[in-house]
N, C-alpha and C. Protein backbone atom coordinates (compact mmCIF):
# COMPACT_ATOMS: atom_id res chain seq x y z
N UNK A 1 42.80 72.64 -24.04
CA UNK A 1 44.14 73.22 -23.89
C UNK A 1 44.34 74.31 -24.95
N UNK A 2 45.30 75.69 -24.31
CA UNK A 2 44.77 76.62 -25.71
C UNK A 2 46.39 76.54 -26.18
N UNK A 3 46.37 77.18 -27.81
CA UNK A 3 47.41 77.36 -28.09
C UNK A 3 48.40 77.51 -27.74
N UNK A 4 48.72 78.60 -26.87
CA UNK A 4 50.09 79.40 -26.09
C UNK A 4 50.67 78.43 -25.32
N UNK A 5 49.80 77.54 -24.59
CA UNK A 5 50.41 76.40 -23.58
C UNK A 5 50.60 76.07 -24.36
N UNK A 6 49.57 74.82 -25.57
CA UNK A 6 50.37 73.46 -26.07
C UNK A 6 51.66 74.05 -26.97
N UNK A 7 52.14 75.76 -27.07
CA UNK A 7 53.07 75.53 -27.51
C UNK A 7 54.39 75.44 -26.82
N UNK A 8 54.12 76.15 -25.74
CA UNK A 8 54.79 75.44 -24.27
C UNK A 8 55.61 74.09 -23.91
N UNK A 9 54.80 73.88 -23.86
CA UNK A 9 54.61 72.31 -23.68
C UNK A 9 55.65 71.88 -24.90
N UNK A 10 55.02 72.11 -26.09
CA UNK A 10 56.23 71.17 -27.26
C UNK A 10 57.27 72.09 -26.93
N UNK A 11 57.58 73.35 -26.74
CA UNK A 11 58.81 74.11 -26.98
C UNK A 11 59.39 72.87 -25.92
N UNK A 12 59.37 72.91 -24.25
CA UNK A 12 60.15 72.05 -23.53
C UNK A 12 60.16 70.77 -23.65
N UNK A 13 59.68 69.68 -24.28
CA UNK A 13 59.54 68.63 -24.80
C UNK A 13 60.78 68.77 -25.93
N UNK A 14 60.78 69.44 -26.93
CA UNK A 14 61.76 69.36 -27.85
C UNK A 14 63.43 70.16 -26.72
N UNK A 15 63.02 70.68 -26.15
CA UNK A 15 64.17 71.06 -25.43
C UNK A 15 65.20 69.79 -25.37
N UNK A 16 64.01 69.15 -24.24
CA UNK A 16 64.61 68.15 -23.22
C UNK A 16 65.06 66.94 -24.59
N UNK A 17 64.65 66.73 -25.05
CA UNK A 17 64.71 65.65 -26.38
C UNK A 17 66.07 66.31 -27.13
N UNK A 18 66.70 67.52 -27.19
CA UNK A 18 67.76 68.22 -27.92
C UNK A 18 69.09 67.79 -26.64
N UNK A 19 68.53 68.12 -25.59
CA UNK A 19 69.63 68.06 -24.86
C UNK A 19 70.07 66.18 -24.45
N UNK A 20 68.99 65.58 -24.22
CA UNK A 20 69.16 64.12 -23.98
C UNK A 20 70.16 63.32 -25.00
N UNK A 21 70.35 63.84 -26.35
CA UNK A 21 70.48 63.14 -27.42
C UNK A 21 72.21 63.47 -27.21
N UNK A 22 72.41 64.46 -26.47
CA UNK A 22 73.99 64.93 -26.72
C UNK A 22 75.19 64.56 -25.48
N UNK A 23 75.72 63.81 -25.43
CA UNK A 23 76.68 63.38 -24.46
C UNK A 23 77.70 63.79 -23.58
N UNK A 24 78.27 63.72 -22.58
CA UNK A 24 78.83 65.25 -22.05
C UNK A 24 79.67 63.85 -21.11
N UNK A 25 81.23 64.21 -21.28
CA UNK A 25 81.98 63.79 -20.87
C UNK A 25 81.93 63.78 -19.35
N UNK A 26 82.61 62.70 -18.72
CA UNK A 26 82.91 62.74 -17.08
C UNK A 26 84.03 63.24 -16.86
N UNK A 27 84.40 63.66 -15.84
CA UNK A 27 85.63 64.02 -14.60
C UNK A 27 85.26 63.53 -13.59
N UNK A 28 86.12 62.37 -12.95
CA UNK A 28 85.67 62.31 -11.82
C UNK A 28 86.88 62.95 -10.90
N UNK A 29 86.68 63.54 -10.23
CA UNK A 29 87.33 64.39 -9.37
C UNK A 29 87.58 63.63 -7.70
N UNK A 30 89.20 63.33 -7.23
CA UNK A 30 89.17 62.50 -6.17
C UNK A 30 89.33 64.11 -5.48
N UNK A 31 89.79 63.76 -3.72
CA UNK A 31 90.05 64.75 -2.67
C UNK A 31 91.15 65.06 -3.31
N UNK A 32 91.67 66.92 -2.98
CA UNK A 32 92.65 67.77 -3.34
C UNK A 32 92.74 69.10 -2.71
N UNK A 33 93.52 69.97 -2.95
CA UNK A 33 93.30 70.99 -2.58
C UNK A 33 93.74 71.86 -3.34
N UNK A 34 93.27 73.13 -3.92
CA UNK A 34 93.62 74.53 -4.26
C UNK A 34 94.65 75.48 -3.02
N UNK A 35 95.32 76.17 -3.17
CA UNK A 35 96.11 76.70 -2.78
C UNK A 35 96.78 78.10 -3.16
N UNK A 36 96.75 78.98 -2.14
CA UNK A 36 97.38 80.18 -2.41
C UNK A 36 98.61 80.45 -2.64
N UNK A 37 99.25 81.08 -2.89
CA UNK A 37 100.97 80.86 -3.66
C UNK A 37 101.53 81.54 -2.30
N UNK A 38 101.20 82.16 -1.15
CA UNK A 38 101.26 82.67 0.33
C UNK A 38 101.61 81.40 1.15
N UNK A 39 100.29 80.55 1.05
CA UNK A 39 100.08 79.21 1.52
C UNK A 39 101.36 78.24 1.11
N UNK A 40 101.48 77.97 -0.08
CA UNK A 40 102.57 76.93 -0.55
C UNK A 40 103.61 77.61 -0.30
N UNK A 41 103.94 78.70 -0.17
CA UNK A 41 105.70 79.02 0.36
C UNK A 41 105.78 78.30 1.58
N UNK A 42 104.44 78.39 2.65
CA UNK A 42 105.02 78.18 3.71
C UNK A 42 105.01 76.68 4.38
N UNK A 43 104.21 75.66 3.61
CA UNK A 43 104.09 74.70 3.19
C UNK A 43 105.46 73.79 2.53
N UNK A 44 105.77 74.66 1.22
CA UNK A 44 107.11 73.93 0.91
C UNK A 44 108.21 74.59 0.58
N UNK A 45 107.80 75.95 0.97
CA UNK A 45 109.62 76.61 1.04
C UNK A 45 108.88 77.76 0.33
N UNK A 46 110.04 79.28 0.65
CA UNK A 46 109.68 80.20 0.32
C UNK A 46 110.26 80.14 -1.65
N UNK A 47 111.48 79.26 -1.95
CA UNK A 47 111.90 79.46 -3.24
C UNK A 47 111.13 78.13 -4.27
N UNK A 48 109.74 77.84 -3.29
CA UNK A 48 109.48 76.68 -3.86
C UNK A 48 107.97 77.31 -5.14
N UNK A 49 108.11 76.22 -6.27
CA UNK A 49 107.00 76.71 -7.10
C UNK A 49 106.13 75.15 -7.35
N UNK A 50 105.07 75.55 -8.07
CA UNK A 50 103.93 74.46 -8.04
C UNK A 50 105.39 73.54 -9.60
N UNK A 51 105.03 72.65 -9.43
CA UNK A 51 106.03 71.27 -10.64
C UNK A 51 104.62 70.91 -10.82
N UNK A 52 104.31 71.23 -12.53
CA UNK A 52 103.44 70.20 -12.98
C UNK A 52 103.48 68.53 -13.87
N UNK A 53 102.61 68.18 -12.81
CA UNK A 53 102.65 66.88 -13.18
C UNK A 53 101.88 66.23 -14.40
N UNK A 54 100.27 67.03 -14.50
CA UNK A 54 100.33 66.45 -15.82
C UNK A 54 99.06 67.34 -15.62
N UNK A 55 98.45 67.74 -17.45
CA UNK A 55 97.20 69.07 -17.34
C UNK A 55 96.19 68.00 -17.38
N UNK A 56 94.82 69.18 -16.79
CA UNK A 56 93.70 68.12 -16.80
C UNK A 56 92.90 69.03 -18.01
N UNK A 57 91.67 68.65 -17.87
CA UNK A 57 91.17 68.85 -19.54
C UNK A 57 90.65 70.35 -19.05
N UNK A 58 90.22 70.43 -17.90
CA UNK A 58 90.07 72.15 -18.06
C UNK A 58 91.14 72.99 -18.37
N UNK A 59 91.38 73.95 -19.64
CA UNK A 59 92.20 74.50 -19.77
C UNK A 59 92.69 75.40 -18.61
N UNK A 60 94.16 75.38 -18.66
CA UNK A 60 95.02 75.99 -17.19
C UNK A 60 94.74 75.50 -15.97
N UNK A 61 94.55 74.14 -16.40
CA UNK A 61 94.42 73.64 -14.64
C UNK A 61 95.04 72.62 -14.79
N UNK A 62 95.91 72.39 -13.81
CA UNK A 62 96.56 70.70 -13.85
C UNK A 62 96.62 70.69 -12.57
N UNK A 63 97.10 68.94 -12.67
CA UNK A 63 97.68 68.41 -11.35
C UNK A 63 99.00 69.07 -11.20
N UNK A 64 99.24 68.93 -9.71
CA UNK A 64 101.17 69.25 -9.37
C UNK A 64 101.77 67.70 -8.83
N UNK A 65 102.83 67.75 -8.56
CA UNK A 65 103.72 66.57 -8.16
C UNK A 65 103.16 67.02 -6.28
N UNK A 66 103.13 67.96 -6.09
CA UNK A 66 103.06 68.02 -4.50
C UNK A 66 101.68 68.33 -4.06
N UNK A 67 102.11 66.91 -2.64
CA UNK A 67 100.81 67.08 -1.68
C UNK A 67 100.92 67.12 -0.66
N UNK A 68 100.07 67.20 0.02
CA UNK A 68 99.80 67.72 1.37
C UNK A 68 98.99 66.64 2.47
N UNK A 69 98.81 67.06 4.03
CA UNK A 69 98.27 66.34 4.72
C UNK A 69 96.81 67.05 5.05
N UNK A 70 96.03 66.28 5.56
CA UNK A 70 94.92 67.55 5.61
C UNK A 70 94.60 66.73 7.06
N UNK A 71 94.34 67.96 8.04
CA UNK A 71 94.43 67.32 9.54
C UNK A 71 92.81 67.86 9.99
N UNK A 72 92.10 67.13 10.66
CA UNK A 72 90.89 68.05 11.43
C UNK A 72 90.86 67.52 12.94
N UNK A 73 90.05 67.74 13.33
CA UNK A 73 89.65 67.74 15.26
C UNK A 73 89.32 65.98 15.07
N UNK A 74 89.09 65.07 14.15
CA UNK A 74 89.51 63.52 14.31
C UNK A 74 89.98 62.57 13.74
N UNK A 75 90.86 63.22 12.59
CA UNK A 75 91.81 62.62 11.84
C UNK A 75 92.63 63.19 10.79
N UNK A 76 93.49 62.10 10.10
CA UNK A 76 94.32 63.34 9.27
C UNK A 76 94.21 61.92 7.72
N UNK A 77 94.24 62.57 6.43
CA UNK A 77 94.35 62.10 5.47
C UNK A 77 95.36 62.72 5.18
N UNK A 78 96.26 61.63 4.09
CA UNK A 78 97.70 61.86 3.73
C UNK A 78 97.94 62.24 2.33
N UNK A 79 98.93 62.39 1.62
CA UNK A 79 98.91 62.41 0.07
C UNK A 79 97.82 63.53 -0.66
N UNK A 80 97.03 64.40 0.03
CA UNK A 80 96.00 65.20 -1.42
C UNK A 80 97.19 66.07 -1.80
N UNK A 81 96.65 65.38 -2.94
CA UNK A 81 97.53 66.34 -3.96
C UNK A 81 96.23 67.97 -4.19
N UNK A 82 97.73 68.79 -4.59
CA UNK A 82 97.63 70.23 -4.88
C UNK A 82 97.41 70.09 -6.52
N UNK A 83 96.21 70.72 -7.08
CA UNK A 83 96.02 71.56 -8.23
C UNK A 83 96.06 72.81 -8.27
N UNK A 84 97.03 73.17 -9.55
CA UNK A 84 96.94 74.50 -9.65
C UNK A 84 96.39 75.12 -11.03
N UNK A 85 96.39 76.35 -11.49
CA UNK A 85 97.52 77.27 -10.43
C UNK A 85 96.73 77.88 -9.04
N UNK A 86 97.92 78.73 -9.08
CA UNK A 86 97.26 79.11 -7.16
C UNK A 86 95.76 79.75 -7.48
N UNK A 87 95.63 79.91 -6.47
CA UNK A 87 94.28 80.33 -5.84
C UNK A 87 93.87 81.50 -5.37
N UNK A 88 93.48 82.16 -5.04
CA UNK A 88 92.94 83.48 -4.45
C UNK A 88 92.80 83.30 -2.80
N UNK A 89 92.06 82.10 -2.89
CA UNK A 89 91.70 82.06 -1.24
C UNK A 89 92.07 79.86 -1.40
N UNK A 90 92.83 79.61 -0.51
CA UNK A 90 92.82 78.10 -0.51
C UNK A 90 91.54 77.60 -0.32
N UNK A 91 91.24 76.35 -0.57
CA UNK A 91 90.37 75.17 -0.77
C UNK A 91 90.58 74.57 -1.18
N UNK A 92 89.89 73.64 0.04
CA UNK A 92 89.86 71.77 0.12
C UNK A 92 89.05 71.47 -0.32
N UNK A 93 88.84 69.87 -1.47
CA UNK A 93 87.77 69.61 -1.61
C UNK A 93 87.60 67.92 -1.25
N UNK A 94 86.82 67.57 -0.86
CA UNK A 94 86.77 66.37 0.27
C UNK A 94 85.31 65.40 -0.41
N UNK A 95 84.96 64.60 -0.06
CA UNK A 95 84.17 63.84 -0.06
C UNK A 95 83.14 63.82 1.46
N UNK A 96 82.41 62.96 1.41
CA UNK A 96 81.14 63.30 2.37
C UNK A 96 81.75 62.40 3.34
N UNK A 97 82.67 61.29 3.23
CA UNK A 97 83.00 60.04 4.04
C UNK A 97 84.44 61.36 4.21
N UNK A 98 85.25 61.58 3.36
CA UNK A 98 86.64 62.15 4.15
C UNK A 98 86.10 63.47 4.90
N UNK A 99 84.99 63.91 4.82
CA UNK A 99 85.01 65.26 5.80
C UNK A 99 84.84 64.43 7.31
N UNK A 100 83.67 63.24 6.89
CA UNK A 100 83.72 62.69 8.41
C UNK A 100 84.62 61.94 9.04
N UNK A 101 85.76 61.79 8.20
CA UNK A 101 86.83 61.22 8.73
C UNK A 101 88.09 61.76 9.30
N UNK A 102 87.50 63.41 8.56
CA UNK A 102 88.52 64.82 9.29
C UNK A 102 87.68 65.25 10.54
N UNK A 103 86.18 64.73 10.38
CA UNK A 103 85.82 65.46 11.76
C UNK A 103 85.29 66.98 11.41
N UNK A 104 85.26 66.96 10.32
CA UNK A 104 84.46 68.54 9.81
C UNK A 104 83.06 68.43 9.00
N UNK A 105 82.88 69.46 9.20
CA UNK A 105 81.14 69.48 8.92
C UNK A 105 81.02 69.00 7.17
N UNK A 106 80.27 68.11 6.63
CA UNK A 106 80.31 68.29 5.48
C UNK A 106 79.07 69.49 4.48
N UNK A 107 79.97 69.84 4.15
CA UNK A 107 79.04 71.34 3.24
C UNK A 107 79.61 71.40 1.98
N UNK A 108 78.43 71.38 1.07
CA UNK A 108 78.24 71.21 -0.05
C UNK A 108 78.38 72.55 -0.76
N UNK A 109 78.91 72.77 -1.52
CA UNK A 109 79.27 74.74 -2.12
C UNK A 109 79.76 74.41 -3.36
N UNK A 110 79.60 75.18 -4.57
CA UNK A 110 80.24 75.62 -5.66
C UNK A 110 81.39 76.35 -5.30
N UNK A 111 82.50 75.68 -6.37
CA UNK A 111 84.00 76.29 -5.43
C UNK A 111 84.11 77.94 -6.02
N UNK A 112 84.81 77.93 -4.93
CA UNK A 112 85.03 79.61 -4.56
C UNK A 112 84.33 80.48 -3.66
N UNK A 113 82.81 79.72 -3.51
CA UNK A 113 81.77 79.97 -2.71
C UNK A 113 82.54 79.38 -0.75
N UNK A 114 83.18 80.18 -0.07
CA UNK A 114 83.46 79.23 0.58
C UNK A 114 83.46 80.09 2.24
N UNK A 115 82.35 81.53 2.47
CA UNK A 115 82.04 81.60 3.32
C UNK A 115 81.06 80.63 4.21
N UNK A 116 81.24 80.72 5.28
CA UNK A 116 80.79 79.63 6.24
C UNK A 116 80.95 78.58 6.49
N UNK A 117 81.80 78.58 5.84
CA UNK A 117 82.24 76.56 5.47
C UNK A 117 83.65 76.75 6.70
N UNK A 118 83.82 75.12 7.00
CA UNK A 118 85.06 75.10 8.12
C UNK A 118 86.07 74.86 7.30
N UNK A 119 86.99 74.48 8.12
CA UNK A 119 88.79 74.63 7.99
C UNK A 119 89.43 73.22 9.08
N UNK A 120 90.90 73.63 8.22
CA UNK A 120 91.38 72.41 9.31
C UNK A 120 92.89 72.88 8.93
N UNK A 121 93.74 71.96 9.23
CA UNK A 121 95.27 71.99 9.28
C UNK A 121 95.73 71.48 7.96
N UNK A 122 96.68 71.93 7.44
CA UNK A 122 96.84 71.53 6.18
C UNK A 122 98.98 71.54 6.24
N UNK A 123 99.30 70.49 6.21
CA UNK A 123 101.09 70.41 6.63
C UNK A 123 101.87 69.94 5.36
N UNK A 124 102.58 70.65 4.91
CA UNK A 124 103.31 70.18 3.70
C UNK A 124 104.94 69.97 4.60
N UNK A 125 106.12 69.87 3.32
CA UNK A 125 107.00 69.11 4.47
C UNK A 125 108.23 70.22 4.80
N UNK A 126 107.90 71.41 4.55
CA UNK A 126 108.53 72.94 5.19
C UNK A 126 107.61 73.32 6.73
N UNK A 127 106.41 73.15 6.60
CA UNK A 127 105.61 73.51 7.66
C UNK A 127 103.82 73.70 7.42
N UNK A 128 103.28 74.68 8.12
CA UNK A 128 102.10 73.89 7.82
C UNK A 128 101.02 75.43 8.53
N UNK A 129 99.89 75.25 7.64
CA UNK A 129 98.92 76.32 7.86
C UNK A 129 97.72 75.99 8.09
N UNK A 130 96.78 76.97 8.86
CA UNK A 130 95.36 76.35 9.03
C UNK A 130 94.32 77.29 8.90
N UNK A 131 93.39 76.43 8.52
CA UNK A 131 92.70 78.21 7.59
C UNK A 131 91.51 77.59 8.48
N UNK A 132 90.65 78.54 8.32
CA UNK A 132 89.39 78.64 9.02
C UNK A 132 88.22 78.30 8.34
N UNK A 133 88.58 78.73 6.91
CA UNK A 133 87.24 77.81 6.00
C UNK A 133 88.35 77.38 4.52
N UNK A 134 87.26 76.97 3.94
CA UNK A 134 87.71 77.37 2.69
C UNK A 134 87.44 74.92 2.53
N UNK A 135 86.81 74.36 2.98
CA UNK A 135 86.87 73.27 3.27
C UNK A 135 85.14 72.88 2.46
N UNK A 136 85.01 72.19 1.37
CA UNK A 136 83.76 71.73 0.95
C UNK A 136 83.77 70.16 0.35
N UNK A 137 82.60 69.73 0.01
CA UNK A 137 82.25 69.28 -1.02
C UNK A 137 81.96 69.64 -1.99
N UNK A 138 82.47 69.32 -3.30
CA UNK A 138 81.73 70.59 -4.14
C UNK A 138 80.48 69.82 -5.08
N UNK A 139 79.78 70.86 -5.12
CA UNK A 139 78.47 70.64 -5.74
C UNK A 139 78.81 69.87 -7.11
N UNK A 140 78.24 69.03 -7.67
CA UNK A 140 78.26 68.68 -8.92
C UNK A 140 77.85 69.33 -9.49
N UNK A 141 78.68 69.24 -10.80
CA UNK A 141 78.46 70.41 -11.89
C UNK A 141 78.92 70.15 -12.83
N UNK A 142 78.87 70.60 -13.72
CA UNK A 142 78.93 70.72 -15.88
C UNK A 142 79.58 71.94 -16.19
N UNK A 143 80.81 71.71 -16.59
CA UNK A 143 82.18 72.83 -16.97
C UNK A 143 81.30 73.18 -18.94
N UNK A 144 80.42 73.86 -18.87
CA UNK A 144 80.49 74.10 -20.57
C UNK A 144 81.24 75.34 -20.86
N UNK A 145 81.36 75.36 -22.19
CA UNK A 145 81.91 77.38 -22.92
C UNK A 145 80.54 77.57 -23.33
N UNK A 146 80.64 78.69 -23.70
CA UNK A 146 79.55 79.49 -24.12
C UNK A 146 78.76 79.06 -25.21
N UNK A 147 79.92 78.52 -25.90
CA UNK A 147 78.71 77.44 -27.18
C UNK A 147 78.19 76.41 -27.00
N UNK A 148 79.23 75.64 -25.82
CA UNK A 148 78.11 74.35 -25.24
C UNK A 148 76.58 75.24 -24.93
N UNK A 149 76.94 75.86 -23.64
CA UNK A 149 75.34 76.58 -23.13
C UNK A 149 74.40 76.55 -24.32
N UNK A 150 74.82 77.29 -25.19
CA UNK A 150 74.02 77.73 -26.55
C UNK A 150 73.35 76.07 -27.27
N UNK A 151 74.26 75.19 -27.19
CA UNK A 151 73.89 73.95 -27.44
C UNK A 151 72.70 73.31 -26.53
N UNK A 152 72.82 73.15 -25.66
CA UNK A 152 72.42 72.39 -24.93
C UNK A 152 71.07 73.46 -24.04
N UNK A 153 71.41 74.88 -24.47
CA UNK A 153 70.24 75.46 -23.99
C UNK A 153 69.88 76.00 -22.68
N UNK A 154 71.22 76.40 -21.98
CA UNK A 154 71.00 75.96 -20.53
C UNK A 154 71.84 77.88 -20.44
N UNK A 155 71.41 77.99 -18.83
CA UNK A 155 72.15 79.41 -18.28
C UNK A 155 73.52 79.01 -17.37
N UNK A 156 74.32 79.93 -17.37
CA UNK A 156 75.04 79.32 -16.34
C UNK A 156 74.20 79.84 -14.98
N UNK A 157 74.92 79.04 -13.94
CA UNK A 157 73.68 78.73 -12.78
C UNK A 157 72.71 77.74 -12.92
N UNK A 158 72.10 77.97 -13.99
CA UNK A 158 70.99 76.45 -14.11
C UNK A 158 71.09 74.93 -13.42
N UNK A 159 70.20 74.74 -12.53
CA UNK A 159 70.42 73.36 -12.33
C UNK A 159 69.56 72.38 -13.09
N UNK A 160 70.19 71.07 -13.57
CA UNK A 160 69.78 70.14 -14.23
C UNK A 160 69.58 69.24 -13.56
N UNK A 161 68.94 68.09 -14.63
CA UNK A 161 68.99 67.02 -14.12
C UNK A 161 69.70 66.03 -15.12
N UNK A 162 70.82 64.82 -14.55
CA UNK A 162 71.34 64.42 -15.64
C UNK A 162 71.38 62.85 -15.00
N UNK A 163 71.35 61.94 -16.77
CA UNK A 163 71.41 60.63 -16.56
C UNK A 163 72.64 59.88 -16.90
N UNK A 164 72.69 58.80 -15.63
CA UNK A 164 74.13 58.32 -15.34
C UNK A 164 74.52 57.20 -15.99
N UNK A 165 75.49 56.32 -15.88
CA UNK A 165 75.21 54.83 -16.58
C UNK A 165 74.50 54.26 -16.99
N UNK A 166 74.16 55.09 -18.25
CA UNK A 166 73.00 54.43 -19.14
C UNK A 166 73.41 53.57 -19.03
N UNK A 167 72.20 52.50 -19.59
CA UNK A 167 72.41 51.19 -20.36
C UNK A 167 72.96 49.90 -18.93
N UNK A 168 73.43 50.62 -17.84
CA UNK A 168 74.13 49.47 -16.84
C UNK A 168 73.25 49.09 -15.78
N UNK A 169 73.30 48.48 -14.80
CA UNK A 169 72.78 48.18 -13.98
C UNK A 169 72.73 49.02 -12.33
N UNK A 170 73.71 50.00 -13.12
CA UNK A 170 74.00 51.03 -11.62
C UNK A 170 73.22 52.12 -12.34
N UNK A 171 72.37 52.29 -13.49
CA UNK A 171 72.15 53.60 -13.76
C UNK A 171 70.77 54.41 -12.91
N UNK A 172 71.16 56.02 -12.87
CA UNK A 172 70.52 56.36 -12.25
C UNK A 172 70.45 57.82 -12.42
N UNK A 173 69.57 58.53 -11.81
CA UNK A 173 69.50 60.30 -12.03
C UNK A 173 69.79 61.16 -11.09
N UNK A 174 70.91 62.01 -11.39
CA UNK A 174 71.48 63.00 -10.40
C UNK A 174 71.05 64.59 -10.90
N UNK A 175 70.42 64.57 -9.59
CA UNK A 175 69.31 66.41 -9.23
C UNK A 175 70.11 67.14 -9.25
N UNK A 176 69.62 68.50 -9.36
CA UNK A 176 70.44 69.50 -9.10
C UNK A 176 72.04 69.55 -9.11
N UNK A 177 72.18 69.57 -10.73
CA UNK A 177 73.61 69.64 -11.20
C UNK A 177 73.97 71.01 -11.69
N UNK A 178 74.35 71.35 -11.13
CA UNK A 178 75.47 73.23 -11.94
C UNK A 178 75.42 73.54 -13.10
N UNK A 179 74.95 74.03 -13.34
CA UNK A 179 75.63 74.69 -14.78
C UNK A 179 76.76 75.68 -15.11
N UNK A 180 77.82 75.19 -15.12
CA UNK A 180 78.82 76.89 -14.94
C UNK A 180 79.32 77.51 -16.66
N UNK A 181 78.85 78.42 -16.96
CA UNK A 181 79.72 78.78 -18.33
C UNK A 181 80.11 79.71 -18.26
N UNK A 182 81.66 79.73 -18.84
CA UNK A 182 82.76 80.58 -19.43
C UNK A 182 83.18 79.96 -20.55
N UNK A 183 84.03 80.91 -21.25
CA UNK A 183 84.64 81.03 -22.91
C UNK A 183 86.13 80.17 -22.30
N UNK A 184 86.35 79.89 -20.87
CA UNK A 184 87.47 79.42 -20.40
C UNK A 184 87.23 78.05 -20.13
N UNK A 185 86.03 77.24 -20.60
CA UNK A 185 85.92 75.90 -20.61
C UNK A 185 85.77 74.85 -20.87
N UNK A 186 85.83 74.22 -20.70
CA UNK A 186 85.59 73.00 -21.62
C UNK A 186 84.32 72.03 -21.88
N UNK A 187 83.99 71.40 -22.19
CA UNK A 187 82.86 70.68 -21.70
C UNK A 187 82.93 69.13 -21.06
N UNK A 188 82.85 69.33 -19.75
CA UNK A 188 83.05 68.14 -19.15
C UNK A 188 82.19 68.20 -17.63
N UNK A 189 81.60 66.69 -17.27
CA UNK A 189 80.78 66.69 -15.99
C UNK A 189 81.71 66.41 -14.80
N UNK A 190 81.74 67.36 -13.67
CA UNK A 190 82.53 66.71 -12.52
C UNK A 190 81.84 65.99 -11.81
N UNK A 191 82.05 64.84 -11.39
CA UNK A 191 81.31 64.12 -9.97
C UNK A 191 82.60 63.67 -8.87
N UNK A 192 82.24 64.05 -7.64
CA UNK A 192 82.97 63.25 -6.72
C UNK A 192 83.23 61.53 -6.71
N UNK A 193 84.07 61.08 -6.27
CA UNK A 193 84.55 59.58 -6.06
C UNK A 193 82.92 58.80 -5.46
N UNK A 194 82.29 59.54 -4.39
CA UNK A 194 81.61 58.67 -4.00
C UNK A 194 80.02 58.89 -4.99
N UNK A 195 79.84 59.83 -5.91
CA UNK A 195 79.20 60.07 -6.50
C UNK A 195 79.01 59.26 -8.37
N UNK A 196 80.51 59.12 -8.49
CA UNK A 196 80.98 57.99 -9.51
C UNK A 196 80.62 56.65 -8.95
N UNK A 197 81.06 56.28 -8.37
CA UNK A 197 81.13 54.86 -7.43
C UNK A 197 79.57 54.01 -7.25
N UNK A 198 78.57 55.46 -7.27
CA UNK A 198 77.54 55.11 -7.00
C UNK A 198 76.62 54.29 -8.48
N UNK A 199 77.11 55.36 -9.40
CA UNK A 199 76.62 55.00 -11.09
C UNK A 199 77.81 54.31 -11.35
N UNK A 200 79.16 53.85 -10.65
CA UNK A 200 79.97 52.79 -11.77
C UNK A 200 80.16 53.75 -12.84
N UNK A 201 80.79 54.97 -12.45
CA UNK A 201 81.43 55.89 -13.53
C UNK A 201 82.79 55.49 -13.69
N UNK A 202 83.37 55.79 -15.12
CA UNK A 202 84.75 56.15 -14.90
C UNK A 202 84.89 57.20 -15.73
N UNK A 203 86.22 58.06 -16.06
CA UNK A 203 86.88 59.05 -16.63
C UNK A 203 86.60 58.63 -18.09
N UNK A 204 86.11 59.60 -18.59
CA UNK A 204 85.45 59.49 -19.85
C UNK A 204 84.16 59.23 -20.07
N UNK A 205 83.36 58.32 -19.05
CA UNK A 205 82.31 58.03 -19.77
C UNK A 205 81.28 59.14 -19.98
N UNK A 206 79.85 59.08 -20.36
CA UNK A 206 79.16 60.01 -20.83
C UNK A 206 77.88 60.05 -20.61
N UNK A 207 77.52 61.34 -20.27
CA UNK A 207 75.97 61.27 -19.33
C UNK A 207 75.29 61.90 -19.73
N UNK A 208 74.55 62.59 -19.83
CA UNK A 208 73.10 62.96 -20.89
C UNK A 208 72.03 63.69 -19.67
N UNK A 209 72.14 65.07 -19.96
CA UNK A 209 71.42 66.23 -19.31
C UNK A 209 69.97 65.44 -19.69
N UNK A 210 68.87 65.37 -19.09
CA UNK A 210 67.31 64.96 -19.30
C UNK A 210 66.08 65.97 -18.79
């Protein structure tokens, strides 16, 4: 083996050993929807504004007090609540069991990414709109800032691989995880409900890029 590799080799070895050692908070993220400030007038009134209910740890994002119904071609789920603030283009974000329980295709996208993806009916209690896409699962992913990246060594875009409930009896390794960085974030892992459920996650616990 010549030099240049085996130094290869240790450079990513010490990588993976830098990043394993450092802990990275959960979010678990239930069904919700994003929303355009177009959309919510007509939803809950033209003099109506988002009421926040309480912030979540990504800076400028919280929950609101108001939700919505989300309807498709074979069922309707009740109560998703709206996070804001508004949106550019609305989006739903669903689970793999609630898309098949709306009857819509489930597709997996990094949000904002939301050509080709379907749509459904969405009724608040003024009236009600239906968009044509804007409807995913969203990819799992890792909210860092720019000094996490720098920490942990990673690009935004990068997919990882990260380990779940250490130490438990549900633990296990989830592929191809996101990397997203901006100076606008925080450091925290999102997983869906049925993606928690699977490792016996809850809010807070802590998972380890490998």
């Amino acid at each position: 083996m010549n030099s240049e590799l085996t130094s290869k080799i240790a450079t990513v070895i010490k990588q993976h050993m830098k990043r394993s050692e450092k802990p990275i908070p959960v979010g678990i993220s239930n069904r919700h929807i994003h929303v355009t400030e177009s959309d919510f007038k007509v939803l809950f009134g033209a003099d109506s504004r988002l009421t926040v209910k309480k912030d979540l740890a990504q800076p400028g994002q919280y929950a609101c007090e108001e939700v919505v119904t989300l309807e498709g071609d074979k069922g309707k789920i009740d109560r998703v609540r709206i996070l804001g603030p508004y949106r550019a283009q609305t989006q739903v974000e669903v689970s793999v069991s609630d898309a098949i329980r709306l009857g819509v295709s489930p597709v997996v996208r990094d949000s904002g990414k939301l050509a080709g993806t379907p749509g459904l009916k969405v009724t608040g209690p003024k009236g009600s709109v239906t968009i044509t896409s804007g409807v995913i699962v969203a990819k799992r992913h890792i909210h860092l800032s720019e000094a996490d990246a720098a920490g942990f060594d990673v690009r935004d875009g990068e997919l990882v691989r990260v380990r779940c409930g250490c130490g438990t009896e549900r633990e296990l390794v989830f592929e191809q995880v996101l990397c997203r960085v901006s100076g606008s974030f925080a450091l925290e892992a999102h997983f869906d409900m049925e993606e928690a459920n699977a490792a016996m996650l809850k809010n807070g616990d802590k998972i380890f890029i490998v």
